GROMACS .gro file of C-alpha atoms in nm:
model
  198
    1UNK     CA    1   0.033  -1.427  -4.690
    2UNK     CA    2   0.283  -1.268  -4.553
    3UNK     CA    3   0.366  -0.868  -4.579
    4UNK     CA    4   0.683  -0.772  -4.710
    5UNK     CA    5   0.856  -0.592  -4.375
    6UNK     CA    6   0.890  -0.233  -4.584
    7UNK     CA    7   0.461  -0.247  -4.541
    8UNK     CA    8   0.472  -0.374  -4.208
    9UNK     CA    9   0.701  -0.053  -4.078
   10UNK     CA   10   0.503   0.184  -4.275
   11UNK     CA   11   0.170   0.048  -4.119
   12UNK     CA   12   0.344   0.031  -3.813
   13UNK     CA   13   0.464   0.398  -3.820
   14UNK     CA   14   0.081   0.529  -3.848
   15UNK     CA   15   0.005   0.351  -3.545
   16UNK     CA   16  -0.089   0.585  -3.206
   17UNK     CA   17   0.197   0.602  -2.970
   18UNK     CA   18   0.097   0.486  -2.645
   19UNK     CA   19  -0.068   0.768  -2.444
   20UNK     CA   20   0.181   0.985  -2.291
   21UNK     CA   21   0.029   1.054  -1.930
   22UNK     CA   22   0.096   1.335  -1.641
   23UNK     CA   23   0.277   1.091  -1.451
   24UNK     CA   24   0.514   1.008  -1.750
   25UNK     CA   25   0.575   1.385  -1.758
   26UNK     CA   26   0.643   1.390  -1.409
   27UNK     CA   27   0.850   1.130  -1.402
   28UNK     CA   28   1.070   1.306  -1.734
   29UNK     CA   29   1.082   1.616  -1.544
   30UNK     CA   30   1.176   1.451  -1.187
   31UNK     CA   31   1.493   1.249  -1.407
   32UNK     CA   32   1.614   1.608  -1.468
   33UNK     CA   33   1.521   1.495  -1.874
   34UNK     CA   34   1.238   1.863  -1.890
   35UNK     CA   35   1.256   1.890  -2.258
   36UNK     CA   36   1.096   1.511  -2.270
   37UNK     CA   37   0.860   1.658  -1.978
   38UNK     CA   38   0.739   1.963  -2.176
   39UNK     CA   39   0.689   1.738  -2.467
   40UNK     CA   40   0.435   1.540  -2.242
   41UNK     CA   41   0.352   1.773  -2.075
   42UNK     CA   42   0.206   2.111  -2.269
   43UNK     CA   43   0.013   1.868  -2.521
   44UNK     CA   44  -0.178   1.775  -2.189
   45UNK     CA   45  -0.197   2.104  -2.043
   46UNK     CA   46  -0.351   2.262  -2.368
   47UNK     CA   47  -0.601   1.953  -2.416
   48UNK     CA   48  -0.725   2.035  -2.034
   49UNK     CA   49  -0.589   1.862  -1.828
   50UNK     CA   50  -0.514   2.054  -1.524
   51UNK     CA   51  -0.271   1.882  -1.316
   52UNK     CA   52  -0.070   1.908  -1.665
   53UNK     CA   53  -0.131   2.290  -1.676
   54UNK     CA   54   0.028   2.290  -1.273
   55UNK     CA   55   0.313   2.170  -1.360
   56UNK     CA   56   0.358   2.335  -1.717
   57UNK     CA   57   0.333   2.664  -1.492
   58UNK     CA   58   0.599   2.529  -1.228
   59UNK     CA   59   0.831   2.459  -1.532
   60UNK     CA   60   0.825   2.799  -1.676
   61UNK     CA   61   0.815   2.917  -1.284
   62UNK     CA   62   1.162   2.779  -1.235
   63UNK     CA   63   1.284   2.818  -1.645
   64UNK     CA   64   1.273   2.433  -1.656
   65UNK     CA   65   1.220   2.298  -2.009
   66UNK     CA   66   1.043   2.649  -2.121
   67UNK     CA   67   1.246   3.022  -2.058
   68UNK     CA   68   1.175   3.106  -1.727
   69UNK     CA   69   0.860   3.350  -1.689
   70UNK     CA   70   0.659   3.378  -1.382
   71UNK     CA   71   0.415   3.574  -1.567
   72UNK     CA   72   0.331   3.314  -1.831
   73UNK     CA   73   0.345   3.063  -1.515
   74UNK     CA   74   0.080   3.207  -1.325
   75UNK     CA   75  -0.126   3.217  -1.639
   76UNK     CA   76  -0.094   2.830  -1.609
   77UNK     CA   77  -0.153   2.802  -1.279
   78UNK     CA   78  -0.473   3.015  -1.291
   79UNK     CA   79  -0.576   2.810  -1.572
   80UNK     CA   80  -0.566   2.505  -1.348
   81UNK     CA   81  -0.673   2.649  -1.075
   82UNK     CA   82  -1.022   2.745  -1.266
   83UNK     CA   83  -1.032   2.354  -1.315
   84UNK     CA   84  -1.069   2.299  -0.951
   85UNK     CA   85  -0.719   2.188  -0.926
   86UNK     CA   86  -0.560   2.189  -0.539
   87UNK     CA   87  -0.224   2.220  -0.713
   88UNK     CA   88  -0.326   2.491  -0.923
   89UNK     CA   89  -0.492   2.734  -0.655
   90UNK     CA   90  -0.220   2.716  -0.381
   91UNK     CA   91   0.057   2.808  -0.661
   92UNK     CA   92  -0.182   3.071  -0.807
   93UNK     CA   93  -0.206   3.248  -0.436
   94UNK     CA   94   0.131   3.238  -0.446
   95UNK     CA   95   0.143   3.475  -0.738
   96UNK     CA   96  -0.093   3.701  -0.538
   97UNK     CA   97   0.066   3.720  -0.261
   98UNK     CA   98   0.392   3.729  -0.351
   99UNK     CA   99   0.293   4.020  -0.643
  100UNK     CA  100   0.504   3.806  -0.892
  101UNK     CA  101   0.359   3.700  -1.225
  102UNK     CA  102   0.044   3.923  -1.074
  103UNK     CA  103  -0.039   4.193  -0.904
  104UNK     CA  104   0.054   4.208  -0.599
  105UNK     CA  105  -0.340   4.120  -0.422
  106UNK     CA  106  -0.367   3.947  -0.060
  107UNK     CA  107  -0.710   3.892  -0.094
  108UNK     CA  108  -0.731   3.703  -0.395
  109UNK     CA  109  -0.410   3.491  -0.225
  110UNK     CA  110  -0.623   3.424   0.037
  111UNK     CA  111  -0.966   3.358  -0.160
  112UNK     CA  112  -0.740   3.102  -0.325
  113UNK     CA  113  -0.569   2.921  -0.074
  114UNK     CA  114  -0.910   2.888   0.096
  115UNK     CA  115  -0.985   2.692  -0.267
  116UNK     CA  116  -0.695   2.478  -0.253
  117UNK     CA  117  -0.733   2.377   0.125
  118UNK     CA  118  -1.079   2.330   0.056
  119UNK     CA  119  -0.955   2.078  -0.183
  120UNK     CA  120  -0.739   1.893   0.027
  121UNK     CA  121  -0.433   2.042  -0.012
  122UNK     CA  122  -0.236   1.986   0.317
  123UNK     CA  123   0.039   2.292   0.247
  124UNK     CA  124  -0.260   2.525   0.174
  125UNK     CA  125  -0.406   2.402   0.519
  126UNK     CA  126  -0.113   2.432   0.679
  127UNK     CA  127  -0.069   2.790   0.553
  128UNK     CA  128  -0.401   2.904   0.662
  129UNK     CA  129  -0.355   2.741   1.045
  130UNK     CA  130   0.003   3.024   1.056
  131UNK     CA  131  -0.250   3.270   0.880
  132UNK     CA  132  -0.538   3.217   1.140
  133UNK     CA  133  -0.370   3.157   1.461
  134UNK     CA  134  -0.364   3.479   1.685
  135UNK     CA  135  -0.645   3.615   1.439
  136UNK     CA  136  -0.931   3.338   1.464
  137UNK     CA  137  -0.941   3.082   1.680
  138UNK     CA  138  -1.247   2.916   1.530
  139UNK     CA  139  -1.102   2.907   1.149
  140UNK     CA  140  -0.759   2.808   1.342
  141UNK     CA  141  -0.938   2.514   1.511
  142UNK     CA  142  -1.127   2.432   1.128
  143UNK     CA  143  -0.817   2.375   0.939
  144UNK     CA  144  -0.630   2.208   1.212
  145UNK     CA  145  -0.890   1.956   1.214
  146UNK     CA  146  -0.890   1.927   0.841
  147UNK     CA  147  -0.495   1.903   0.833
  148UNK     CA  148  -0.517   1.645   1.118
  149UNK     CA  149  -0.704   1.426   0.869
  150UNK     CA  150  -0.383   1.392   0.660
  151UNK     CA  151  -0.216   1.155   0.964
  152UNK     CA  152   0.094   1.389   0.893
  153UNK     CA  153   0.385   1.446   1.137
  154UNK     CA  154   0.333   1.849   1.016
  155UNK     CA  155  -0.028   1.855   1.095
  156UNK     CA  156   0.050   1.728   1.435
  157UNK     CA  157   0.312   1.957   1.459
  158UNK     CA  158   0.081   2.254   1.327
  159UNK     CA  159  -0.185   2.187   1.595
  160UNK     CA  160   0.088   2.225   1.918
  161UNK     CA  161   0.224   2.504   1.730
  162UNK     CA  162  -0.121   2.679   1.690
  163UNK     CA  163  -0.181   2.571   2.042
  164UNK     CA  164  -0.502   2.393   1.986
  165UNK     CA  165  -0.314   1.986   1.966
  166UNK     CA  166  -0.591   1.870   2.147
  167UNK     CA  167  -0.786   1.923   1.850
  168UNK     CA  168  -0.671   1.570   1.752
  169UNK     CA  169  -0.315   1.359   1.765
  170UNK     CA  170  -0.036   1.495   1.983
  171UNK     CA  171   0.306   1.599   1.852
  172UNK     CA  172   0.539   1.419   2.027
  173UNK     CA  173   0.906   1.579   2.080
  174UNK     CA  174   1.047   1.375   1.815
  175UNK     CA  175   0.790   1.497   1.512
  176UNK     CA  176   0.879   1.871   1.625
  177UNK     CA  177   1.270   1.787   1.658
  178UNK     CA  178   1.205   1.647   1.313
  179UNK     CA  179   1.026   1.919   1.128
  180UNK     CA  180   1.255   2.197   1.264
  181UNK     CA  181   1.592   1.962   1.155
  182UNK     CA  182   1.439   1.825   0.819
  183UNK     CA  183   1.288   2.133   0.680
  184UNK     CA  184   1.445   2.437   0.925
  185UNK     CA  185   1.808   2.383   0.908
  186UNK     CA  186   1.831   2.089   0.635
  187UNK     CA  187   1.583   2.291   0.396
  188UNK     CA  188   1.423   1.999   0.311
  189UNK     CA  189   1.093   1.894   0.239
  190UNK     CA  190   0.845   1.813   0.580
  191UNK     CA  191   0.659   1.534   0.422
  192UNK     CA  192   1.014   1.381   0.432
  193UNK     CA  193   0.962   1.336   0.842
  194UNK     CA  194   0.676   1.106   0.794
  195UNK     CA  195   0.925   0.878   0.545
  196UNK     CA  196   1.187   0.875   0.828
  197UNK     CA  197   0.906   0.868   1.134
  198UNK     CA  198   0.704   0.527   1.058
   0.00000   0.00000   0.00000
């Protein structure tokens, strides 16, 4: 028996949309299309997920899709970052230690950078080898090693800089020539000189 195609819509219609992920909302947002993002995107972030609270926060950071609000931002990225998210801690020591969206509080930045480079995050890592070198030699040395692990042109590049490269991988004169063109003069992302450097 067949259904008459007025049922078939209607059943059709009650059916569960496929399930919107992060990286759908990602990709929305990275199109430029941020009111499709946020509709991913917040559902997500208020359900718990907390690479979906990260970049909710980054949207209102910038006034992307939400009104902008650094305050209401850092609220998100706190929440995220009490998930354990990498993502999440580094942007939330930003609000520290920048005093916007919080208090103005370098040793809660710190305390959470620590988190996010803990966690793997290779810009956190990096941040900590500029914060420790010419303080502490020995936490200098610690995240060098832990950025080497990335295989990154920037961690190579971080260990010559912090003067402890033979902590791992040289930087050779083209991954320094490449970090201070792509990302000093060009302003462009450093993860770019590993795309151009393989």
């Amino acid at each position: 028996m067949r259904l008459p195609l007025a049922a078939l819509c209607l059943a059709l219609s009650f059916a569960p949309a496929a399930a919107q992920t992060v990286e759908d909302g990602f990709e929305a947002y990275d199109a430029g299309d941020y009111a499709t993002a946020k509709t991913i995107l917040l559902p997500l972030a208020e359900a718990g997920d907390a690479q979906a609270m990260n970049l909710v926060g980054y949207m209102y950071d910038l006034g992307k899709g939400f009104p902008k609000d650094v305050s209401i931002a850092c609220d998100w990225y706190e929440k995220s970052a009490l998930e354990d998210y990498a993502g999440g801690q580094s942007n939330l020591s930003l609000c520290f230690r920048e005093g916007s969206g919080r208090s103005k509080d370098l040793e809660a930045a710190l305390r959470w950078e620590i988190k996010a480079a803990e966690n793997g995050h290779l810009e956190s890592q990096i941040s900590l080898i500029r914060h420790y070198k010419d303080r502490d030699l020995e936490k200098t040395r610690y995240w060098v090693r832990k950025a080497l692990l990335s295989g990154t042109t920037i961690s190579r590049v971080a260990a010559w800089y912090a003067h402890v490269e033979h902590e791992g991988p040289s930087a050779s004169l083209l991954d320094k020539a490449c970090i201070v063109v792509v990302n000093g003069i060009l302003r462009r992302p450093w993860r770019a000189c590993d795309d151009v450097l393989r």
